Amino acid sequence: MKIKDDWRYTSVGFVFALVGALIIGQMIRIQISPDKGEFLNPKTLGEPEHAASRRGLILDRNGKLFAGNTTVYEVTVSILDFKRGAEIYDSIRIEDIKYILDAAIDVFNITDSDTIQLFRTEPYPDRSAVVVEKYATREEVERFLDYVDVIQHRTEEEILIRDDDSALTVDLVDCQDFLGIYCEPHFARSYPEKTLASNILGFVSRNDGQGHLGVEAEYDTTLLGDDRIVKALWNPYLADQSPYPDHGANLILTIDSVLQADVENILDTALQTYGAQAGTIVVMDPKTGDIYAMASAPRIDISEYWHESYFDVINNVDNIFNYAVKAYEPGSVLKVITMAAALDAGVVERDTEFLDTGEFKIGGITIRNWDRRAWGPQTMTTCLQHSLNVCLAWVGSQLGAEQMYAYLQSFGFGQLTGVGLANEAPGVVKNYLSSDWHKSELGTNSFGQGIEVTSVQMLKAVSAIANNGMMVSPRIVRAIVDQEYRYEAPIDFAGSPISEETARTLTEMLTISLEKEASSALVPGYSLAGKTGTAEIYVKGEGYTSNLTNASFIGWGPTDDPQFIVYVWISKPTTAIWGSVVASPIFRQVVDRVIIHLGIPPDAVRHNLQEDI
Amino acid sequence: MANFVVQAYSNTPRRKQIRILGSFFLALLILAVLLVSYLIVSSRVVSLGRGIQKLKNEIDELEYENVTLQDEIASATTISKVEAMAQEQGFHPASSGEILHVVVPGYKRSRSIPVNAGEESRPAVIDVSIAEYHQTLLEWVMQETVVFSDAFKGFEQ
């Protein structure tokens, strides 16, 4: 068939061909239009997008940063790129590769023998990506790039373009102009205060990215963000599905960083003065359980936790990283609990008389006083005042095993306090019904031997006495801030192991006891209650020895409106062994700082204020 | 089959032939308009997508920069550095004996307010305007036509 007017069909065909060409042209334009600069590192080109999350911050109660993040770089070199650049594009001289790799070894202090061997083996293997440093600082990367500038004989003009003076020091380092060198920024944990509160914080390992010890371990899942990985990056239609990382939640601690620094200084000085290696001081609010300060020694610089000298502190099986949650035999400070139980059970009263003959036999053993003296007629108050083992063993025997251990349990001994720190020890309180328990232990446990407790357990138990019978659990985390929400940690009242009347009576007894026996613990103008403790340390093969002791002190104040409890434990002091000599003055120094930081006026002023209001 | 269609077409009267051809080309034209419209929309989506990606990269960079700044501020204001600076300027830690407490009648003491204190926080309200489309395709074509013709108004005379 012959169709007339061919030109019309040709024209229509031309129009359609033109439209088709336009469509194809548009498709090509879309494919090639994006700027090269919009893409990430070529190393990750075509890979799923990985949006790094930020680990949550840890702040003190006033917003001071304890643990944050910083930007570091994973620096990778591609030997294959160097070789191609030299052999195909002539953009680098083959002999320069050696100098660049040497510079990497020098700047990043590479000690890995495999990497060093790889970098010094010629001819170089075709390795496309060798990670030379995972946590390079900005300064290190810039120093390395400066070396490469010199090696590659870059012109001053080229260098000046990179070293733009207007660029801020926080701008990301750009390695894109350097053949075969890639710098991927990522977050790393930072601890700007270094050793301050390090025993509380713990640290994040650079090997596994997980929190170890302290708050970092206990709240690891809360602090840890959620990285997102999607394959949508290179499809513009799916750009809105591109990932936003879910950053970790922030923790607000109960710690007051300034008080913490002061208490750490006091502890360090005390260790020097008394020739001790380890110890702890904890300050707690008896009404809320807030830990204001928790100093512990030895301490490490957690911003450089990998130093060999810290290895023993971190990995010690006895958990010496934080002495506040480490169990030990407390000695006479536990007499406070025995007396609280006996008073509450009605076994003894404040003025119950006891004749101290210097010896008390129980379960086939003889218990003697710390000075092996017979103190004669005593009341329960003077028994505490003179810290008489014989008297307290008798009190324990009057109480009986069933009641004694029931009270110890209700005070929370042998159980975790849930303070919020990893590796908290539960302590050791034997079950009086078990086969390994002996009746003599009722006597020794009554004055704090043969029983293991932690400092935070003691604070929890004594909070019941300071707080009119209401016991409160200690807490180290005050709130969690996740995105825009703040979740307050509730105050955990842990029951009332004793009555209000018992608590008041015992507080009065301990106030008198402190005034008469441990004057070095007193702070003028403030009513304080407290008890010293000296516990002999059990040495395998030698038994309990008087040469090695734990010196402790627990005290609180003001007694009519308690706002702080302080626990002091100095392990193995050498210049003096007694709690009254070692721990009491430390308590006074700590209280001196606490009343300033918490703004607690002397009793007289406070009473005037209360009357006025 | 093709021969059958061509033969049927050849046997059709001339006027009818023109009508069929006209309908065919009209359908093609509509298809072409739809394709071009689709391409324009696609082009815009791609541009916006690229824009979003670019913004996200900038957000990532700013996140890194903010973190670095936060770390630098924290490092510059550590307790030990601030204490050293204070001591350099002649300050020393106050002792309890140096503090004078004054009773001010009627004054009620307020405790320091910790960071982020307050009742259960509420999420910040962020006003995000998301474009909504209420046009039909035909209305959109009309609108674009007007925009297109407006662009050439200056050349009418």
PDB file of N, CA, C and O in Angstrom, chain A residues 115-166:
ATOM      1  N   THR A 115      51.555  -5.162  60.242  1.00  0.00           N
ATOM      2  CA  THR A 115      51.412  -3.937  59.444  1.00  0.00           C
ATOM      3  C   THR A 115      52.783  -3.373  59.074  1.00  0.00           C
ATOM      4  O   THR A 115      53.005  -2.965  57.920  1.00  0.00           O
ATOM      5  N   ILE A 116      53.698  -3.383  60.048  1.00  0.00           N
ATOM      6  CA  ILE A 116      55.047  -2.859  59.777  1.00  0.00           C
ATOM      7  C   ILE A 116      55.714  -3.685  58.678  1.00  0.00           C
ATOM      8  O   ILE A 116      56.315  -3.140  57.743  1.00  0.00           O
ATOM      9  N   GLN A 117      55.581  -4.994  58.770  1.00  0.00           N
ATOM     10  CA  GLN A 117      56.182  -5.872  57.754  1.00  0.00           C
ATOM     11  C   GLN A 117      55.562  -5.603  56.379  1.00  0.00           C
ATOM     12  O   GLN A 117      56.269  -5.542  55.363  1.00  0.00           O
ATOM     13  N   LEU A 118      54.238  -5.428  56.379  1.00  0.00           N
ATOM     14  CA  LEU A 118      53.533  -5.157  55.117  1.00  0.00           C
ATOM     15  C   LEU A 118      54.039  -3.860  54.485  1.00  0.00           C
ATOM     16  O   LEU A 118      54.269  -3.777  53.274  1.00  0.00           O
ATOM     17  N   PHE A 119      54.247  -2.847  55.339  1.00  0.00           N
ATOM     18  CA  PHE A 119      54.670  -1.534  54.853  1.00  0.00           C
ATOM     19  C   PHE A 119      56.135  -1.514  54.409  1.00  0.00           C
ATOM     20  O   PHE A 119      56.568  -0.577  53.755  1.00  0.00           O
ATOM     21  N   ARG A 120      56.885  -2.514  54.827  1.00  0.00           N
ATOM     22  CA  ARG A 120      58.314  -2.487  54.499  1.00  0.00           C
ATOM     23  C   ARG A 120      58.710  -3.616  53.557  1.00  0.00           C
ATOM     24  O   ARG A 120      59.887  -3.948  53.440  1.00  0.00           O
ATOM     25  N   THR A 121      57.703  -4.237  52.936  1.00  0.00           N
ATOM     26  CA  THR A 121      57.986  -5.324  51.997  1.00  0.00           C
ATOM     27  C   THR A 121      57.850  -4.801  50.573  1.00  0.00           C
ATOM     28  O   THR A 121      56.774  -4.376  50.163  1.00  0.00           O
ATOM     29  N   GLU A 122      58.981  -4.790  49.863  1.00  0.00           N
ATOM     30  CA  GLU A 122      58.940  -4.338  48.466  1.00  0.00           C
ATOM     31  C   GLU A 122      59.241  -5.521  47.542  1.00  0.00           C
ATOM     32  O   GLU A 122      60.090  -6.362  47.888  1.00  0.00           O
ATOM     33  N   PRO A 123      58.573  -5.664  46.424  1.00  0.00           N
ATOM     34  CA  PRO A 123      57.516  -4.783  45.924  1.00  0.00           C
ATOM     35  C   PRO A 123      56.255  -4.912  46.784  1.00  0.00           C
ATOM     36  O   PRO A 123      55.977  -5.988  47.309  1.00  0.00           O
ATOM     37  N   TYR A 124      55.551  -3.793  46.899  1.00  0.00           N
ATOM     38  CA  TYR A 124      54.388  -3.775  47.774  1.00  0.00           C
ATOM     39  C   TYR A 124      53.258  -4.636  47.212  1.00  0.00           C
ATOM     40  O   TYR A 124      53.019  -4.633  46.000  1.00  0.00           O
ATOM     41  N   PRO A 125      52.571  -5.366  48.099  1.00  0.00           N
ATOM     42  CA  PRO A 125      51.428  -6.160  47.634  1.00  0.00           C
ATOM     43  C   PRO A 125      50.253  -5.234  47.275  1.00  0.00           C
ATOM     44  O   PRO A 125      50.193  -4.088  47.718  1.00  0.00           O
ATOM     45  N   ASP A 126      49.323  -5.787  46.488  1.00  0.00           N
ATOM     46  CA  ASP A 126      48.178  -4.980  46.040  1.00  0.00           C
ATOM     47  C   ASP A 126      47.093  -4.920  47.111  1.00  0.00           C
ATOM     48  O   ASP A 126      45.976  -5.403  46.907  1.00  0.00           O
ATOM     49  N   ARG A 127      47.410  -4.334  48.232  1.00  0.00           N
ATOM     50  CA  ARG A 127      46.402  -4.236  49.296  1.00  0.00           C
ATOM     51  C   ARG A 127      45.644  -2.923  49.136  1.00  0.00           C
ATOM     52  O   ARG A 127      46.224  -1.847  49.037  1.00  0.00           O
ATOM     53  N   SER A 128      44.293  -3.033  49.102  1.00  0.00           N
ATOM     54  CA  SER A 128      43.502  -1.828  48.822  1.00  0.00           C
ATOM     55  C   SER A 128      43.163  -1.038  50.076  1.00  0.00           C
ATOM     56  O   SER A 128      42.929   0.158  50.022  1.00  0.00           O
ATOM     57  N   ALA A 129      43.067  -1.677  51.222  1.00  0.00           N
ATOM     58  CA  ALA A 129      42.675  -0.929  52.423  1.00  0.00           C
ATOM     59  C   ALA A 129      43.376  -1.488  53.653  1.00  0.00           C
ATOM     60  O   ALA A 129      43.057  -2.569  54.125  1.00  0.00           O
ATOM     61  N   VAL A 130      44.349  -0.721  54.151  1.00  0.00           N
ATOM     62  CA  VAL A 130      45.040  -1.108  55.376  1.00  0.00           C
ATOM     63  C   VAL A 130      44.739  -0.044  56.428  1.00  0.00           C
ATOM     64  O   VAL A 130      45.069   1.132  56.251  1.00  0.00           O
ATOM     65  N   VAL A 131      44.075  -0.452  57.498  1.00  0.00           N
ATOM     66  CA  VAL A 131      43.736   0.500  58.564  1.00  0.00           C
ATOM     67  C   VAL A 131      44.999   0.742  59.387  1.00  0.00           C
ATOM     68  O   VAL A 131      45.548  -0.182  59.982  1.00  0.00           O
ATOM     69  N   VAL A 132      45.459   1.974  59.393  1.00  0.00           N
ATOM     70  CA  VAL A 132      46.680   2.277  60.142  1.00  0.00           C
ATOM     71  C   VAL A 132      46.370   2.787  61.541  1.00  0.00           C
ATOM     72  O   VAL A 132      47.173   2.667  62.457  1.00  0.00           O
ATOM     73  N   GLU A 133      45.193   3.387  61.739  1.00  0.00           N
ATOM     74  CA  GLU A 133      44.817   3.859  63.079  1.00  0.00           C
ATOM     75  C   GLU A 133      43.300   4.006  63.137  1.00  0.00           C
ATOM     76  O   GLU A 133      42.699   4.624  62.267  1.00  0.00           O
ATOM     77  N   LYS A 134      42.705   3.420  64.158  1.00  0.00           N
ATOM     78  CA  LYS A 134      41.244   3.497  64.281  1.00  0.00           C
ATOM     79  C   LYS A 134      40.805   4.738  65.058  1.00  0.00           C
ATOM     80  O   LYS A 134      39.681   5.196  64.926  1.00  0.00           O
ATOM     81  N   TYR A 135      41.679   5.213  65.914  1.00  0.00           N
ATOM     82  CA  TYR A 135      41.311   6.341  66.777  1.00  0.00           C
ATOM     83  C   TYR A 135      42.307   7.483  66.635  1.00  0.00           C
ATOM     84  O   TYR A 135      42.882   7.931  67.615  1.00  0.00           O
ATOM     85  N   ALA A 136      42.530   7.922  65.404  1.00  0.00           N
ATOM     86  CA  ALA A 136      43.484   9.011  65.181  1.00  0.00           C
ATOM     87  C   ALA A 136      42.843  10.341  65.551  1.00  0.00           C
ATOM     88  O   ALA A 136      41.686  10.596  65.205  1.00  0.00           O
ATOM     89  N   THR A 137      43.585  11.159  66.246  1.00  0.00           N
ATOM     90  CA  THR A 137      43.076  12.491  66.584  1.00  0.00           C
ATOM     91  C   THR A 137      43.236  13.405  65.374  1.00  0.00           C
ATOM     92  O   THR A 137      43.985  13.084  64.433  1.00  0.00           O
ATOM     93  N   ARG A 138      42.576  14.529  65.428  1.00  0.00           N
ATOM     94  CA  ARG A 138      42.673  15.501  64.344  1.00  0.00           C
ATOM     95  C   ARG A 138      44.133  15.922  64.136  1.00  0.00           C
ATOM     96  O   ARG A 138      44.611  15.999  63.002  1.00  0.00           O
ATOM     97  N   GLU A 139      44.844  16.150  65.249  1.00  0.00           N
ATOM     98  CA  GLU A 139      46.243  16.596  65.163  1.00  0.00           C
ATOM     99  C   GLU A 139      47.105  15.545  64.466  1.00  0.00           C
ATOM    100  O   GLU A 139      47.963  15.876  63.647  1.00  0.00           O
ATOM    101  N   GLU A 140      46.872  14.286  64.795  1.00  0.00           N
ATOM    102  CA  GLU A 140      47.666  13.212  64.183  1.00  0.00           C
ATOM    103  C   GLU A 140      47.402  13.139  62.679  1.00  0.00           C
ATOM    104  O   GLU A 140      48.346  13.007  61.887  1.00  0.00           O
ATOM    105  N   VAL A 141      46.132  13.230  62.310  1.00  0.00           N
ATOM    106  CA  VAL A 141      45.798  13.146  60.879  1.00  0.00           C
ATOM    107  C   VAL A 141      46.436  14.314  60.127  1.00  0.00           C
ATOM    108  O   VAL A 141      47.029  14.134  59.053  1.00  0.00           O
ATOM    109  N   GLU A 142      46.344  15.495  60.716  1.00  0.00           N
ATOM    110  CA  GLU A 142      46.915  16.678  60.036  1.00  0.00           C
ATOM    111  C   GLU A 142      48.429  16.565  59.918  1.00  0.00           C
ATOM    112  O   GLU A 142      49.011  16.952  58.908  1.00  0.00           O
ATOM    113  N   ARG A 143      49.050  16.023  60.951  1.00  0.00           N
ATOM    114  CA  ARG A 143      50.509  15.856  60.901  1.00  0.00           C
ATOM    115  C   ARG A 143      50.887  14.876  59.783  1.00  0.00           C
ATOM    116  O   ARG A 143      51.842  15.106  59.039  1.00  0.00           O
ATOM    117  N   PHE A 144      50.109  13.816  59.683  1.00  0.00           N
ATOM    118  CA  PHE A 144      50.361  12.821  58.631  1.00  0.00           C
ATOM    119  C   PHE A 144      50.192  13.448  57.246  1.00  0.00           C
ATOM    120  O   PHE A 144      51.034  13.271  56.350  1.00  0.00           O
ATOM    121  N   LEU A 145      49.121  14.237  57.091  1.00  0.00           N
ATOM    122  CA  LEU A 145      48.869  14.862  55.788  1.00  0.00           C
ATOM    123  C   LEU A 145      49.958  15.894  55.459  1.00  0.00           C
ATOM    124  O   LEU A 145      50.321  16.073  54.293  1.00  0.00           O
ATOM    125  N   ASP A 146      50.480  16.538  56.499  1.00  0.00           N
ATOM    126  CA  ASP A 146      51.587  17.488  56.273  1.00  0.00           C
ATOM    127  C   ASP A 146      52.807  16.763  55.706  1.00  0.00           C
ATOM    128  O   ASP A 146      53.477  17.243  54.791  1.00  0.00           O
ATOM    129  N   TYR A 147      53.085  15.595  56.284  1.00  0.00           N
ATOM    130  CA  TYR A 147      54.180  14.775  55.776  1.00  0.00           C
ATOM    131  C   TYR A 147      53.953  14.445  54.299  1.00  0.00           C
ATOM    132  O   TYR A 147      54.847  14.553  53.467  1.00  0.00           O
ATOM    133  N   VAL A 148      52.711  13.996  54.010  1.00  0.00           N
ATOM    134  CA  VAL A 148      52.390  13.570  52.641  1.00  0.00           C
ATOM    135  C   VAL A 148      52.526  14.757  51.680  1.00  0.00           C
ATOM    136  O   VAL A 148      53.009  14.606  50.549  1.00  0.00           O
ATOM    137  N   ASP A 149      52.139  15.930  52.164  1.00  0.00           N
ATOM    138  CA  ASP A 149      52.311  17.152  51.354  1.00  0.00           C
ATOM    139  C   ASP A 149      53.759  17.318  50.920  1.00  0.00           C
ATOM    140  O   ASP A 149      54.068  17.571  49.755  1.00  0.00           O
ATOM    141  N   VAL A 150      54.637  17.158  51.893  1.00  0.00           N
ATOM    142  CA  VAL A 150      56.063  17.340  51.620  1.00  0.00           C
ATOM    143  C   VAL A 150      56.569  16.239  50.683  1.00  0.00           C
ATOM    144  O   VAL A 150      57.280  16.504  49.715  1.00  0.00           O
ATOM    145  N   ILE A 151      56.161  15.019  50.987  1.00  0.00           N
ATOM    146  CA  ILE A 151      56.628  13.872  50.191  1.00  0.00           C
ATOM    147  C   ILE A 151      56.180  14.009  48.736  1.00  0.00           C
ATOM    148  O   ILE A 151      56.931  13.741  47.803  1.00  0.00           O
ATOM    149  N   GLN A 152      54.945  14.443  48.556  1.00  0.00           N
ATOM    150  CA  GLN A 152      54.403  14.518  47.193  1.00  0.00           C
ATOM    151  C   GLN A 152      54.744  15.839  46.510  1.00  0.00           C
ATOM    152  O   GLN A 152      54.224  16.136  45.432  1.00  0.00           O
ATOM    153  N   HIS A 153      55.573  16.642  47.175  1.00  0.00           N
ATOM    154  CA  HIS A 153      56.046  17.909  46.596  1.00  0.00           C
ATOM    155  C   HIS A 153      54.877  18.787  46.133  1.00  0.00           C
ATOM    156  O   HIS A 153      54.879  19.304  45.021  1.00  0.00           O
ATOM    157  N   ARG A 154      53.888  18.884  46.945  1.00  0.00           N
ATOM    158  CA  ARG A 154      52.752  19.738  46.576  1.00  0.00           C
ATOM    159  C   ARG A 154      53.191  21.195  46.567  1.00  0.00           C
ATOM    160  O   ARG A 154      54.051  21.594  47.348  1.00  0.00           O
ATOM    161  N   THR A 155      52.568  21.929  45.694  1.00  0.00           N
ATOM    162  CA  THR A 155      52.915  23.340  45.619  1.00  0.00           C
ATOM    163  C   THR A 155      52.337  24.057  46.833  1.00  0.00           C
ATOM    164  O   THR A 155      51.384  23.594  47.454  1.00  0.00           O
ATOM    165  N   GLU A 156      52.942  25.192  47.155  1.00  0.00           N
ATOM    166  CA  GLU A 156      52.452  25.962  48.305  1.00  0.00           C
ATOM    167  C   GLU A 156      50.991  26.342  48.122  1.00  0.00           C
ATOM    168  O   GLU A 156      50.216  26.384  49.071  1.00  0.00           O
ATOM    169  N   GLU A 157      50.654  26.628  46.863  1.00  0.00           N
ATOM    170  CA  GLU A 157      49.276  27.039  46.582  1.00  0.00           C
ATOM    171  C   GLU A 157      48.296  25.926  46.939  1.00  0.00           C
ATOM    172  O   GLU A 157      47.272  26.144  47.578  1.00  0.00           O
ATOM    173  N   GLU A 158      48.674  24.709  46.569  1.00  0.00           N
ATOM    174  CA  GLU A 158      47.808  23.565  46.879  1.00  0.00           C
ATOM    175  C   GLU A 158      47.663  23.374  48.386  1.00  0.00           C
ATOM    176  O   GLU A 158      46.584  23.094  48.899  1.00  0.00           O
ATOM    177  N   ILE A 159      48.784  23.533  49.090  1.00  0.00           N
ATOM    178  CA  ILE A 159      48.761  23.336  50.543  1.00  0.00           C
ATOM    179  C   ILE A 159      47.926  24.426  51.200  1.00  0.00           C
ATOM    180  O   ILE A 159      47.150  24.173  52.104  1.00  0.00           O
ATOM    181  N   LEU A 160      48.081  25.648  50.701  1.00  0.00           N
ATOM    182  CA  LEU A 160      47.335  26.768  51.288  1.00  0.00           C
ATOM    183  C   LEU A 160      45.834  26.579  51.139  1.00  0.00           C
ATOM    184  O   LEU A 160      45.069  26.943  52.025  1.00  0.00           O
ATOM    185  N   ILE A 161      45.444  25.971  50.009  1.00  0.00           N
ATOM    186  CA  ILE A 161      44.003  25.735  49.816  1.00  0.00           C
ATOM    187  C   ILE A 161      43.467  24.831  50.918  1.00  0.00           C
ATOM    188  O   ILE A 161      42.420  25.050  51.477  1.00  0.00           O
ATOM    189  N   ARG A 162      44.267  23.811  51.269  1.00  0.00           N
ATOM    190  CA  ARG A 162      43.825  22.889  52.316  1.00  0.00           C
ATOM    191  C   ARG A 162      43.914  23.532  53.702  1.00  0.00           C
ATOM    192  O   ARG A 162      43.021  23.394  54.531  1.00  0.00           O
ATOM    193  N   ASP A 163      45.039  24.237  53.939  1.00  0.00           N
ATOM    194  CA  ASP A 163      45.230  24.857  55.248  1.00  0.00           C
ATOM    195  C   ASP A 163      44.554  26.223  55.317  1.00  0.00           C
ATOM    196  O   ASP A 163      45.178  27.216  55.665  1.00  0.00           O
ATOM    197  N   ASP A 164      43.303  26.238  54.970  1.00  0.00           N
ATOM    198  CA  ASP A 164      42.549  27.482  54.975  1.00  0.00           C
ATOM    199  C   ASP A 164      42.462  28.027  56.408  1.00  0.00           C
ATOM    200  O   ASP A 164      41.952  27.356  57.305  1.00  0.00           O
ATOM    201  N   ASP A 165      42.994  29.221  56.609  1.00  0.00           N
ATOM    202  CA  ASP A 165      43.016  29.794  57.961  1.00  0.00           C
ATOM    203  C   ASP A 165      41.619  30.037  58.521  1.00  0.00           C
ATOM    204  O   ASP A 165      41.423  30.070  59.728  1.00  0.00           O
ATOM    205  N   SER A 166      40.662  30.216  57.598  1.00  0.00           N
ATOM    206  CA  SER A 166      39.315  30.513  58.081  1.00  0.00           C
ATOM    207  C   SER A 166      38.618  29.257  58.606  1.00  0.00           C
ATOM    208  O   SER A 166      37.607  29.332  59.280  1.00  0.00           O
TER     209      SER A 166
END
